[in-house]
Amino acid sequence: MDLLTYPFMQRALLAAVLVGVCAPAVGIYLVQRRQAIMGDGIGHVALTGVALGFLLRTSPVWTAVVVAALGAVAMELVRWYGRTRGDIALSMLFYGGMAGGVLLVNLAPGGSTANLTSYLFGSITSVSPQDVTVTAVLAAFVLAVALGLRRRLFAVCQDEEFARVLGLPVRALNLLLAVTAAVTVTVSMRAVGLLLVSALLVVPVAAAQQLTRGFVTTLALATAMGVACTLSGTVFSFYVDVPPGASIVLLAIAVFAVAAVVAAPLAARRAAAVAAPAPAGAGQPAPAGPAGPE
């Protein structure tokens, strides 16, 4: 436990916990909507926000939040109105965000693409006290939305038409979820990097889905897996001196592989139980007992 004596590791572990909780809490809705790749797209757009922060000499995190949120709203609008050419529009948005980031960071005073490395691949051990404060504020917003509106968001992600019948503001909730995903990406970029953040949104949820069935139990298990992976990856990177983002993602994939191995016999047992014939007399009405007094 000697790593806890270092202030930078204390900040890194705290940020790791916040990221490990937030990413699966939002990722479960993206997986449910079959939009697992959305986190990767937002990461590309957020790179422009990071570079804009360098250009304006302000906090890259806040500019990344604004630009990523605008990009997420644009993605949602394309999903609504770009039925036929939506994939092309999204591709231009993704790669335009990456190109814009490279261009802006080189226009910044003393800037170069080397300045983006820690945001592209993560550098959780370089998290400053100000970064921890910003991460905590953004994480509180993410959890307030993901947990406080879980019933409404679940209904919208499950079946939008049915949600409209129930009277839910489907478009407003979709936009709110898109903005929350953008905030989650910016929260996670210091830990795993913009190029790897989509894995942390998706992989713990996919692993938990193999072992659980209910939404709440899946969310709880995915969050536990996310925290375990971020903490373990951060500690591993401290002792082995490897990038923390790569360690966290590879650990998450290893957890997914273990869950797949464990889930296989469980699925076989469930299938056998369903296929087994019912015992004699099962499903027949029980004989009536003696009539009571009138």
PDB file of C-alpha atoms in Angstrom:
ATOM      1  CA  MET A   1       0.000   0.000   0.000  1.00  0.00           C
ATOM      2  CA  ASP A   2       3.012   2.295  -0.348  1.00  0.00           C
ATOM      3  CA  LEU A   3       1.421   3.852  -3.433  1.00  0.00           C
ATOM      4  CA  LEU A   4      -1.113   5.612  -1.171  1.00  0.00           C
ATOM      5  CA  THR A   5       1.681   7.713   0.269  1.00  0.00           C
ATOM      6  CA  TYR A   6       1.989   9.544  -3.054  1.00  0.00           C
ATOM      7  CA  PRO A   7      -0.508  12.406  -3.494  1.00  0.00           C
ATOM      8  CA  PHE A   8      -0.649  11.914  -7.269  1.00  0.00           C
ATOM      9  CA  MET A   9      -1.679   8.258  -6.780  1.00  0.00           C
ATOM     10  CA  GLN A  10      -4.345   9.272  -4.281  1.00  0.00           C
ATOM     11  CA  ARG A  11      -5.810  11.583  -6.925  1.00  0.00           C
ATOM     12  CA  ALA A  12      -5.425   8.917  -9.598  1.00  0.00           C
ATOM     13  CA  LEU A  13      -7.266   6.271  -7.575  1.00  0.00           C
ATOM     14  CA  LEU A  14     -10.070   8.690  -6.727  1.00  0.00           C
ATOM     15  CA  ALA A  15     -10.461   9.591 -10.403  1.00  0.00           C
ATOM     16  CA  ALA A  16     -10.382   5.887 -11.276  1.00  0.00           C
ATOM     17  CA  VAL A  17     -13.306   5.177  -8.938  1.00  0.00           C
ATOM     18  CA  LEU A  18     -15.347   8.038 -10.406  1.00  0.00           C
ATOM     19  CA  VAL A  19     -14.684   6.866 -13.956  1.00  0.00           C
ATOM     20  CA  GLY A  20     -15.379   3.231 -13.084  1.00  0.00           C
ATOM     21  CA  VAL A  21     -18.802   4.170 -11.700  1.00  0.00           C
ATOM     22  CA  CYS A  22     -19.853   6.640 -14.395  1.00  0.00           C
ATOM     23  CA  ALA A  23     -18.864   4.809 -17.563  1.00  0.00           C
ATOM     24  CA  PRO A  24     -20.990   1.644 -17.075  1.00  0.00           C
ATOM     25  CA  ALA A  25     -23.869   3.699 -15.626  1.00  0.00           C
ATOM     26  CA  VAL A  26     -24.230   5.459 -18.990  1.00  0.00           C
ATOM     27  CA  GLY A  27     -22.895   2.650 -21.156  1.00  0.00           C
ATOM     28  CA  ILE A  28     -25.763   0.348 -20.205  1.00  0.00           C
ATOM     29  CA  TYR A  29     -28.198   2.651 -22.027  1.00  0.00           C
ATOM     30  CA  LEU A  30     -25.975   2.874 -25.102  1.00  0.00           C
ATOM     31  CA  VAL A  31     -25.671  -0.927 -25.228  1.00  0.00           C
ATOM     32  CA  GLN A  32     -29.416  -1.279 -24.823  1.00  0.00           C
ATOM     33  CA  ARG A  33     -29.964   1.069 -27.785  1.00  0.00           C
ATOM     34  CA  ARG A  34     -27.294  -0.752 -29.818  1.00  0.00           C
ATOM     35  CA  GLN A  35     -25.230   2.439 -29.986  1.00  0.00           C
ATOM     36  CA  ALA A  36     -22.070   1.060 -28.437  1.00  0.00           C
ATOM     37  CA  ILE A  37     -19.922   2.893 -30.981  1.00  0.00           C
ATOM     38  CA  MET A  38     -21.336   6.282 -29.932  1.00  0.00           C
ATOM     39  CA  GLY A  39     -18.700   6.718 -27.227  1.00  0.00           C
ATOM     40  CA  ASP A  40     -15.947   6.340 -29.793  1.00  0.00           C
ATOM     41  CA  GLY A  41     -17.538   8.978 -32.011  1.00  0.00           C
ATOM     42  CA  ILE A  42     -17.919  11.416 -29.122  1.00  0.00           C
ATOM     43  CA  GLY A  43     -14.272  10.835 -28.263  1.00  0.00           C
ATOM     44  CA  HIS A  44     -13.257  11.920 -31.756  1.00  0.00           C
ATOM     45  CA  VAL A  45     -15.325  15.093 -31.477  1.00  0.00           C
ATOM     46  CA  ALA A  46     -14.089  15.845 -27.946  1.00  0.00           C
ATOM     47  CA  LEU A  47     -10.551  15.998 -29.293  1.00  0.00           C
ATOM     48  CA  THR A  48     -11.468  19.271 -30.982  1.00  0.00           C
ATOM     49  CA  GLY A  49     -12.621  20.575 -27.613  1.00  0.00           C
ATOM     50  CA  VAL A  50      -9.337  19.604 -25.976  1.00  0.00           C
ATOM     51  CA  ALA A  51      -7.365  21.370 -28.692  1.00  0.00           C
ATOM     52  CA  LEU A  52      -9.641  24.416 -28.386  1.00  0.00           C
ATOM     53  CA  GLY A  53      -8.741  24.587 -24.708  1.00  0.00           C
ATOM     54  CA  PHE A  54      -5.040  24.726 -25.597  1.00  0.00           C
ATOM     55  CA  LEU A  55      -5.751  27.410 -28.200  1.00  0.00           C
ATOM     56  CA  LEU A  56      -7.760  29.565 -25.779  1.00  0.00           C
ATOM     57  CA  ARG A  57      -5.377  28.820 -22.882  1.00  0.00           C
ATOM     58  CA  THR A  58      -8.170  27.554 -20.681  1.00  0.00           C
ATOM     59  CA  SER A  59      -9.115  24.198 -19.137  1.00  0.00           C
ATOM     60  CA  PRO A  60      -9.271  21.566 -21.911  1.00  0.00           C
ATOM     61  CA  VAL A  61     -11.779  19.572 -19.868  1.00  0.00           C
ATOM     62  CA  TRP A  62     -14.463  22.262 -19.934  1.00  0.00           C
ATOM     63  CA  THR A  63     -14.000  23.050 -23.625  1.00  0.00           C
ATOM     64  CA  ALA A  64     -14.106  19.308 -24.330  1.00  0.00           C
ATOM     65  CA  VAL A  65     -17.398  19.048 -22.415  1.00  0.00           C
ATOM     66  CA  VAL A  66     -18.974  21.823 -24.499  1.00  0.00           C
ATOM     67  CA  VAL A  67     -17.731  20.562 -27.872  1.00  0.00           C
ATOM     68  CA  ALA A  68     -18.505  16.905 -27.061  1.00  0.00           C
ATOM     69  CA  ALA A  69     -22.033  17.827 -25.933  1.00  0.00           C
ATOM     70  CA  LEU A  70     -22.636  19.741 -29.174  1.00  0.00           C
ATOM     71  CA  GLY A  71     -21.271  16.804 -31.140  1.00  0.00           C
ATOM     72  CA  ALA A  72     -23.513  14.351 -29.276  1.00  0.00           C
ATOM     73  CA  VAL A  73     -26.573  16.504 -29.983  1.00  0.00           C
ATOM     74  CA  ALA A  74     -25.556  16.626 -33.658  1.00  0.00           C
ATOM     75  CA  MET A  75     -25.311  12.820 -33.687  1.00  0.00           C
ATOM     76  CA  GLU A  76     -28.778  12.535 -32.203  1.00  0.00           C
ATOM     77  CA  LEU A  77     -30.188  14.936 -34.799  1.00  0.00           C
ATOM     78  CA  VAL A  78     -28.562  12.900 -37.569  1.00  0.00           C
ATOM     79  CA  ARG A  79     -30.138   9.766 -36.098  1.00  0.00           C
ATOM     80  CA  TRP A  80     -33.565  11.415 -36.244  1.00  0.00           C
ATOM     81  CA  TYR A  81     -33.428  13.082 -39.633  1.00  0.00           C
ATOM     82  CA  GLY A  82     -30.608  11.408 -41.558  1.00  0.00           C
ATOM     83  CA  ARG A  83     -32.261   8.072 -42.167  1.00  0.00           C
ATOM     84  CA  THR A  84     -30.726   7.394 -45.583  1.00  0.00           C
ATOM     85  CA  ARG A  85     -27.351   9.145 -45.421  1.00  0.00           C
ATOM     86  CA  GLY A  86     -26.881   9.155 -41.662  1.00  0.00           C
ATOM     87  CA  ASP A  87     -23.830   6.904 -41.679  1.00  0.00           C
ATOM     88  CA  ILE A  88     -21.975   9.256 -44.041  1.00  0.00           C
ATOM     89  CA  ALA A  89     -22.867  12.305 -41.945  1.00  0.00           C
ATOM     90  CA  LEU A  90     -21.682  10.595 -38.767  1.00  0.00           C
ATOM     91  CA  SER A  91     -18.423   9.553 -40.420  1.00  0.00           C
ATOM     92  CA  MET A  92     -17.727  13.140 -41.437  1.00  0.00           C
ATOM     93  CA  LEU A  93     -18.513  14.302 -37.903  1.00  0.00           C
ATOM     94  CA  PHE A  94     -16.175  11.731 -36.333  1.00  0.00           C
ATOM     95  CA  TYR A  95     -13.206  12.318 -38.600  1.00  0.00           C
ATOM     96  CA  GLY A  96     -13.824  16.052 -38.757  1.00  0.00           C
ATOM     97  CA  GLY A  97     -13.552  16.140 -34.972  1.00  0.00           C
ATOM     98  CA  MET A  98     -10.216  14.327 -35.068  1.00  0.00           C
ATOM     99  CA  ALA A  99      -8.849  16.538 -37.851  1.00  0.00           C
ATOM    100  CA  GLY A 100     -10.098  19.699 -36.135  1.00  0.00           C
ATOM    101  CA  GLY A 101      -8.288  18.725 -32.946  1.00  0.00           C
ATOM    102  CA  VAL A 102      -4.987  18.185 -34.742  1.00  0.00           C
ATOM    103  CA  LEU A 103      -5.349  21.493 -36.608  1.00  0.00           C
ATOM    104  CA  LEU A 104      -6.287  23.601 -33.581  1.00  0.00           C
ATOM    105  CA  VAL A 105      -3.596  22.221 -31.298  1.00  0.00           C
ATOM    106  CA  ASN A 106      -0.947  23.113 -33.857  1.00  0.00           C
ATOM    107  CA  LEU A 107      -2.348  26.652 -34.065  1.00  0.00           C
ATOM    108  CA  ALA A 108      -2.071  27.050 -30.292  1.00  0.00           C
ATOM    109  CA  PRO A 109       1.014  28.916 -29.005  1.00  0.00           C
ATOM    110  CA  GLY A 110       3.735  26.337 -28.505  1.00  0.00           C
ATOM    111  CA  GLY A 111       1.292  23.568 -29.309  1.00  0.00           C
ATOM    112  CA  SER A 112       1.952  20.281 -31.077  1.00  0.00           C
ATOM    113  CA  THR A 113       0.246  16.937 -31.433  1.00  0.00           C
ATOM    114  CA  ALA A 114       2.387  15.709 -28.529  1.00  0.00           C
ATOM    115  CA  ASN A 115       0.158  17.784 -26.247  1.00  0.00           C
ATOM    116  CA  LEU A 116      -2.775  15.528 -27.163  1.00  0.00           C
ATOM    117  CA  THR A 117      -1.092  12.238 -26.244  1.00  0.00           C
ATOM    118  CA  SER A 118      -2.274  12.155 -22.636  1.00  0.00           C
ATOM    119  CA  TYR A 119      -5.854  12.864 -23.761  1.00  0.00           C
ATOM    120  CA  LEU A 120      -5.784  10.331 -26.583  1.00  0.00           C
ATOM    121  CA  PHE A 121      -4.448   7.418 -24.525  1.00  0.00           C
ATOM    122  CA  GLY A 122      -5.013   8.545 -20.936  1.00  0.00           C
ATOM    123  CA  SER A 123      -2.643   9.744 -18.225  1.00  0.00           C
ATOM    124  CA  ILE A 124      -4.448   9.220 -14.953  1.00  0.00           C
ATOM    125  CA  THR A 125      -1.280   9.570 -12.864  1.00  0.00           C
ATOM    126  CA  SER A 126      -0.930  13.183 -14.025  1.00  0.00           C
ATOM    127  CA  VAL A 127      -4.377  14.192 -12.725  1.00  0.00           C
ATOM    128  CA  SER A 128      -4.161  17.495 -10.840  1.00  0.00           C
ATOM    129  CA  PRO A 129      -6.288  18.544  -7.837  1.00  0.00           C
ATOM    130  CA  GLN A 130      -8.284  20.792 -10.184  1.00  0.00           C
ATOM    131  CA  ASP A 131      -8.879  17.810 -12.498  1.00  0.00           C
ATOM    132  CA  VAL A 132     -10.219  15.782  -9.578  1.00  0.00           C
ATOM    133  CA  THR A 133     -12.626  18.570  -8.647  1.00  0.00           C
ATOM    134  CA  VAL A 134     -13.902  18.905 -12.208  1.00  0.00           C
ATOM    135  CA  THR A 135     -14.215  15.130 -12.538  1.00  0.00           C
ATOM    136  CA  ALA A 136     -16.199  14.898  -9.296  1.00  0.00           C
ATOM    137  CA  VAL A 137     -18.619  17.646 -10.401  1.00  0.00           C
ATOM    138  CA  LEU A 138     -19.173  16.081 -13.813  1.00  0.00           C
ATOM    139  CA  ALA A 139     -19.493  12.595 -12.305  1.00  0.00           C
ATOM    140  CA  ALA A 140     -22.219  13.855  -9.949  1.00  0.00           C
ATOM    141  CA  PHE A 141     -24.167  15.154 -12.944  1.00  0.00           C
ATOM    142  CA  VAL A 142     -23.753  11.864 -14.817  1.00  0.00           C
ATOM    143  CA  LEU A 143     -24.925   9.747 -11.881  1.00  0.00           C
ATOM    144  CA  ALA A 144     -27.847  12.069 -11.143  1.00  0.00           C
ATOM    145  CA  VAL A 145     -29.123  11.569 -14.689  1.00  0.00           C
ATOM    146  CA  ALA A 146     -28.244   7.886 -15.128  1.00  0.00           C
ATOM    147  CA  LEU A 147     -29.682   6.774 -11.788  1.00  0.00           C
ATOM    148  CA  GLY A 148     -32.314   9.394 -11.084  1.00  0.00           C
ATOM    149  CA  LEU A 149     -33.992   8.963 -14.478  1.00  0.00           C
ATOM    150  CA  ARG A 150     -33.261   5.269 -14.923  1.00  0.00           C
ATOM    151  CA  ARG A 151     -36.901   4.217 -15.322  1.00  0.00           C
ATOM    152  CA  ARG A 152     -37.596   6.814 -18.003  1.00  0.00           C
ATOM    153  CA  LEU A 153     -34.311   6.243 -19.809  1.00  0.00           C
ATOM    154  CA  PHE A 154     -34.838   2.485 -19.716  1.00  0.00           C
ATOM    155  CA  ALA A 155     -38.287   2.863 -21.258  1.00  0.00           C
ATOM    156  CA  VAL A 156     -36.990   5.127 -24.029  1.00  0.00           C
ATOM    157  CA  CYS A 157     -34.033   2.875 -24.826  1.00  0.00           C
ATOM    158  CA  GLN A 158     -36.203  -0.240 -24.802  1.00  0.00           C
ATOM    159  CA  ASP A 159     -38.996   0.991 -27.088  1.00  0.00           C
ATOM    160  CA  GLU A 160     -39.354   4.618 -28.145  1.00  0.00           C
ATOM    161  CA  GLU A 161     -42.860   4.160 -29.550  1.00  0.00           C
ATOM    162  CA  PHE A 162     -44.125   2.613 -26.334  1.00  0.00           C
ATOM    163  CA  ALA A 163     -42.451   5.399 -24.357  1.00  0.00           C
ATOM    164  CA  ARG A 164     -44.353   7.965 -26.434  1.00  0.00           C
ATOM    165  CA  VAL A 165     -47.595   6.155 -25.682  1.00  0.00           C
ATOM    166  CA  LEU A 166     -46.763   6.454 -21.992  1.00  0.00           C
ATOM    167  CA  GLY A 167     -46.414  10.204 -22.473  1.00  0.00           C
ATOM    168  CA  LEU A 168     -42.667  10.427 -21.923  1.00  0.00           C
ATOM    169  CA  PRO A 169     -40.718  13.275 -23.609  1.00  0.00           C
ATOM    170  CA  VAL A 170     -38.745  10.900 -25.828  1.00  0.00           C
ATOM    171  CA  ARG A 171     -36.735  13.469 -27.771  1.00  0.00           C
ATOM    172  CA  ALA A 172     -35.794  15.430 -24.676  1.00  0.00           C
ATOM    173  CA  LEU A 173     -34.665  12.250 -22.921  1.00  0.00           C
ATOM    174  CA  ASN A 174     -32.662  11.154 -25.970  1.00  0.00           C
ATOM    175  CA  LEU A 175     -30.896  14.511 -26.075  1.00  0.00           C
ATOM    176  CA  LEU A 176     -30.233  14.382 -22.337  1.00  0.00           C
ATOM    177  CA  LEU A 177     -28.761  10.893 -22.686  1.00  0.00           C
ATOM    178  CA  ALA A 178     -26.553  12.061 -25.568  1.00  0.00           C
ATOM    179  CA  VAL A 179     -25.253  14.998 -23.513  1.00  0.00           C
ATOM    180  CA  THR A 180     -24.694  12.717 -20.510  1.00  0.00           C
ATOM    181  CA  ALA A 181     -22.696  10.328 -22.697  1.00  0.00           C
ATOM    182  CA  ALA A 182     -20.587  13.283 -23.867  1.00  0.00           C
ATOM    183  CA  VAL A 183     -19.910  14.327 -20.275  1.00  0.00           C
ATOM    184  CA  THR A 184     -18.979  10.733 -19.410  1.00  0.00           C
ATOM    185  CA  VAL A 185     -16.463  10.632 -22.244  1.00  0.00           C
ATOM    186  CA  THR A 186     -14.789  13.813 -21.017  1.00  0.00           C
ATOM    187  CA  VAL A 187     -14.788  12.490 -17.436  1.00  0.00           C
ATOM    188  CA  SER A 188     -13.075   9.300 -18.616  1.00  0.00           C
ATOM    189  CA  MET A 189     -10.558  10.785 -21.046  1.00  0.00           C
ATOM    190  CA  ARG A 190      -7.896  11.421 -18.408  1.00  0.00           C
ATOM    191  CA  ALA A 191      -8.135   7.805 -17.242  1.00  0.00           C
ATOM    192  CA  VAL A 192      -8.381   5.728 -20.423  1.00  0.00           C
ATOM    193  CA  GLY A 193      -8.032   8.264 -23.232  1.00  0.00           C
ATOM    194  CA  LEU A 194     -10.427   9.417 -25.928  1.00  0.00           C
ATOM    195  CA  LEU A 195      -9.459   6.573 -28.259  1.00  0.00           C
ATOM    196  CA  LEU A 196     -10.180   3.874 -25.663  1.00  0.00           C
ATOM    197  CA  VAL A 197     -13.079   5.340 -23.704  1.00  0.00           C
ATOM    198  CA  SER A 198     -15.735   3.477 -25.702  1.00  0.00           C
ATOM    199  CA  ALA A 199     -14.378   0.177 -24.354  1.00  0.00           C
ATOM    200  CA  LEU A 200     -14.998   1.225 -20.750  1.00  0.00           C
ATOM    201  CA  LEU A 201     -18.544   2.277 -21.644  1.00  0.00           C
ATOM    202  CA  VAL A 202     -19.367  -1.044 -23.285  1.00  0.00           C
ATOM    203  CA  VAL A 203     -17.189  -3.940 -22.088  1.00  0.00           C
ATOM    204  CA  PRO A 204     -18.202  -4.035 -18.371  1.00  0.00           C
ATOM    205  CA  VAL A 205     -21.874  -3.868 -19.400  1.00  0.00           C
ATOM    206  CA  ALA A 206     -21.427  -6.646 -21.959  1.00  0.00           C
ATOM    207  CA  ALA A 207     -19.675  -8.786 -19.344  1.00  0.00           C
ATOM    208  CA  ALA A 208     -22.398  -8.218 -16.746  1.00  0.00           C
ATOM    209  CA  GLN A 209     -25.160  -9.026 -19.242  1.00  0.00           C
ATOM    210  CA  GLN A 210     -23.805 -12.549 -19.594  1.00  0.00           C
ATOM    211  CA  LEU A 211     -24.284 -13.243 -15.893  1.00  0.00           C
ATOM    212  CA  THR A 212     -27.445 -11.318 -15.016  1.00  0.00           C
ATOM    213  CA  ARG A 213     -30.876 -10.692 -16.463  1.00  0.00           C
ATOM    214  CA  GLY A 214     -32.521  -7.768 -14.667  1.00  0.00           C
ATOM    215  CA  PHE A 215     -31.619  -4.175 -15.482  1.00  0.00           C
ATOM    216  CA  VAL A 216     -30.782  -3.169 -11.909  1.00  0.00           C
ATOM    217  CA  THR A 217     -28.605  -6.231 -11.232  1.00  0.00           C
ATOM    218  CA  THR A 218     -26.818  -5.759 -14.559  1.00  0.00           C
ATOM    219  CA  LEU A 219     -26.154  -2.093 -13.750  1.00  0.00           C
ATOM    220  CA  ALA A 220     -24.839  -2.948 -10.275  1.00  0.00           C
ATOM    221  CA  LEU A 221     -22.548  -5.728 -11.532  1.00  0.00           C
ATOM    222  CA  ALA A 222     -21.287  -3.631 -14.480  1.00  0.00           C
ATOM    223  CA  THR A 223     -20.460  -0.777 -12.108  1.00  0.00           C
ATOM    224  CA  ALA A 224     -18.603  -3.121  -9.765  1.00  0.00           C
ATOM    225  CA  MET A 225     -16.634  -4.511 -12.715  1.00  0.00           C
ATOM    226  CA  GLY A 226     -15.876  -1.004 -13.972  1.00  0.00           C
ATOM    227  CA  VAL A 227     -14.515   0.130 -10.615  1.00  0.00           C
ATOM    228  CA  ALA A 228     -12.489  -3.068 -10.218  1.00  0.00           C
ATOM    229  CA  CYS A 229     -10.929  -2.642 -13.669  1.00  0.00           C
ATOM    230  CA  THR A 230     -10.083   1.048 -13.270  1.00  0.00           C
ATOM    231  CA  LEU A 231      -8.555   0.571  -9.825  1.00  0.00           C
ATOM    232  CA  SER A 232      -6.642  -2.569 -10.792  1.00  0.00           C
ATOM    233  CA  GLY A 233      -5.418  -1.030 -14.034  1.00  0.00           C
ATOM    234  CA  THR A 234      -4.209   2.088 -12.241  1.00  0.00           C
ATOM    235  CA  VAL A 235      -2.347   0.094  -9.587  1.00  0.00           C
ATOM    236  CA  PHE A 236      -0.867  -2.207 -12.240  1.00  0.00           C
ATOM    237  CA  SER A 237       0.376   0.748 -14.289  1.00  0.00           C
ATOM    238  CA  PHE A 238       2.024   2.244 -11.177  1.00  0.00           C
ATOM    239  CA  TYR A 239       4.110  -0.856 -10.430  1.00  0.00           C
ATOM    240  CA  VAL A 240       4.833  -1.987 -13.995  1.00  0.00           C
ATOM    241  CA  ASP A 241       5.207   1.499 -15.520  1.00  0.00           C
ATOM    242  CA  VAL A 242       2.811   1.006 -18.443  1.00  0.00           C
ATOM    243  CA  PRO A 243       0.031   3.305 -19.746  1.00  0.00           C
ATOM    244  CA  PRO A 244      -2.978   3.098 -17.382  1.00  0.00           C
ATOM    245  CA  GLY A 245      -5.570   3.432 -20.150  1.00  0.00           C
ATOM    246  CA  ALA A 246      -4.349   0.343 -21.975  1.00  0.00           C
ATOM    247  CA  SER A 247      -4.123  -1.608 -18.700  1.00  0.00           C
ATOM    248  CA  ILE A 248      -7.694  -0.725 -17.741  1.00  0.00           C
ATOM    249  CA  VAL A 249      -9.136  -1.699 -21.121  1.00  0.00           C
ATOM    250  CA  LEU A 250      -7.224  -4.993 -21.307  1.00  0.00           C
ATOM    251  CA  LEU A 251      -8.365  -5.886 -17.787  1.00  0.00           C
ATOM    252  CA  ALA A 252     -11.962  -5.133 -18.787  1.00  0.00           C
ATOM    253  CA  ILE A 253     -11.622  -7.440 -21.796  1.00  0.00           C
ATOM    254  CA  ALA A 254     -10.152 -10.143 -19.542  1.00  0.00           C
ATOM    255  CA  VAL A 255     -13.145  -9.783 -17.201  1.00  0.00           C
ATOM    256  CA  PHE A 256     -15.437 -10.156 -20.214  1.00  0.00           C
ATOM    257  CA  ALA A 257     -13.631 -13.350 -21.240  1.00  0.00           C
ATOM    258  CA  VAL A 258     -13.964 -14.808 -17.737  1.00  0.00           C
ATOM    259  CA  ALA A 259     -17.658 -13.884 -17.651  1.00  0.00           C
ATOM    260  CA  ALA A 260     -18.163 -15.608 -21.006  1.00  0.00           C
ATOM    261  CA  VAL A 261     -16.548 -18.800 -19.699  1.00  0.00           C
ATOM    262  CA  VAL A 262     -18.635 -18.737 -16.515  1.00  0.00           C
ATOM    263  CA  ALA A 263     -21.854 -17.901 -18.367  1.00  0.00           C
ATOM    264  CA  ALA A 264     -21.619 -20.820 -20.824  1.00  0.00           C
ATOM    265  CA  PRO A 265     -22.488 -23.630 -18.347  1.00  0.00           C
ATOM    266  CA  LEU A 266     -25.119 -21.430 -16.710  1.00  0.00           C
ATOM    267  CA  ALA A 267     -26.820 -20.883 -20.058  1.00  0.00           C
ATOM    268  CA  ALA A 268     -26.659 -24.628 -20.785  1.00  0.00           C
ATOM    269  CA  ARG A 269     -28.322 -25.430 -17.455  1.00  0.00           C
ATOM    270  CA  ARG A 270     -31.093 -22.905 -18.087  1.00  0.00           C
ATOM    271  CA  ALA A 271     -31.706 -24.300 -21.557  1.00  0.00           C
ATOM    272  CA  ALA A 272     -31.823 -27.849 -20.172  1.00  0.00           C
ATOM    273  CA  ALA A 273     -34.261 -26.806 -17.465  1.00  0.00           C
ATOM    274  CA  VAL A 274     -36.555 -25.192 -20.042  1.00  0.00           C
ATOM    275  CA  ALA A 275     -36.401 -28.205 -22.381  1.00  0.00           C
ATOM    276  CA  ALA A 276     -36.948 -30.809 -19.650  1.00  0.00           C
ATOM    277  CA  PRO A 277     -40.443 -32.408 -19.675  1.00  0.00           C
ATOM    278  CA  ALA A 278     -42.752 -31.451 -16.850  1.00  0.00           C
ATOM    279  CA  PRO A 279     -43.257 -34.100 -14.135  1.00  0.00           C
ATOM    280  CA  ALA A 280     -46.438 -36.145 -14.207  1.00  0.00           C
ATOM    281  CA  GLY A 281     -49.376 -34.219 -12.915  1.00  0.00           C
ATOM    282  CA  ALA A 282     -47.641 -30.852 -13.277  1.00  0.00           C
ATOM    283  CA  GLY A 283     -49.847 -28.170 -14.697  1.00  0.00           C
ATOM    284  CA  GLN A 284     -53.062 -30.076 -13.766  1.00  0.00           C
ATOM    285  CA  PRO A 285     -55.489 -28.469 -11.371  1.00  0.00           C
ATOM    286  CA  ALA A 286     -55.281 -29.781  -7.840  1.00  0.00           C
ATOM    287  CA  PRO A 287     -58.222 -31.845  -6.648  1.00  0.00           C
ATOM    288  CA  ALA A 288     -60.805 -29.874  -4.776  1.00  0.00           C
ATOM    289  CA  GLY A 289     -60.707 -30.208  -1.043  1.00  0.00           C
ATOM    290  CA  PRO A 290     -63.657 -30.927   1.143  1.00  0.00           C
ATOM    291  CA  ALA A 291     -66.357 -28.335   0.934  1.00  0.00           C
ATOM    292  CA  GLY A 292     -66.537 -26.020   3.882  1.00  0.00           C
ATOM    293  CA  PRO A 293     -69.615 -25.033   5.734  1.00  0.00           C
ATOM    294  CA  GLU A 294     -72.001 -22.869   3.777  1.00  0.00           C
TER     295      GLU A 294
END
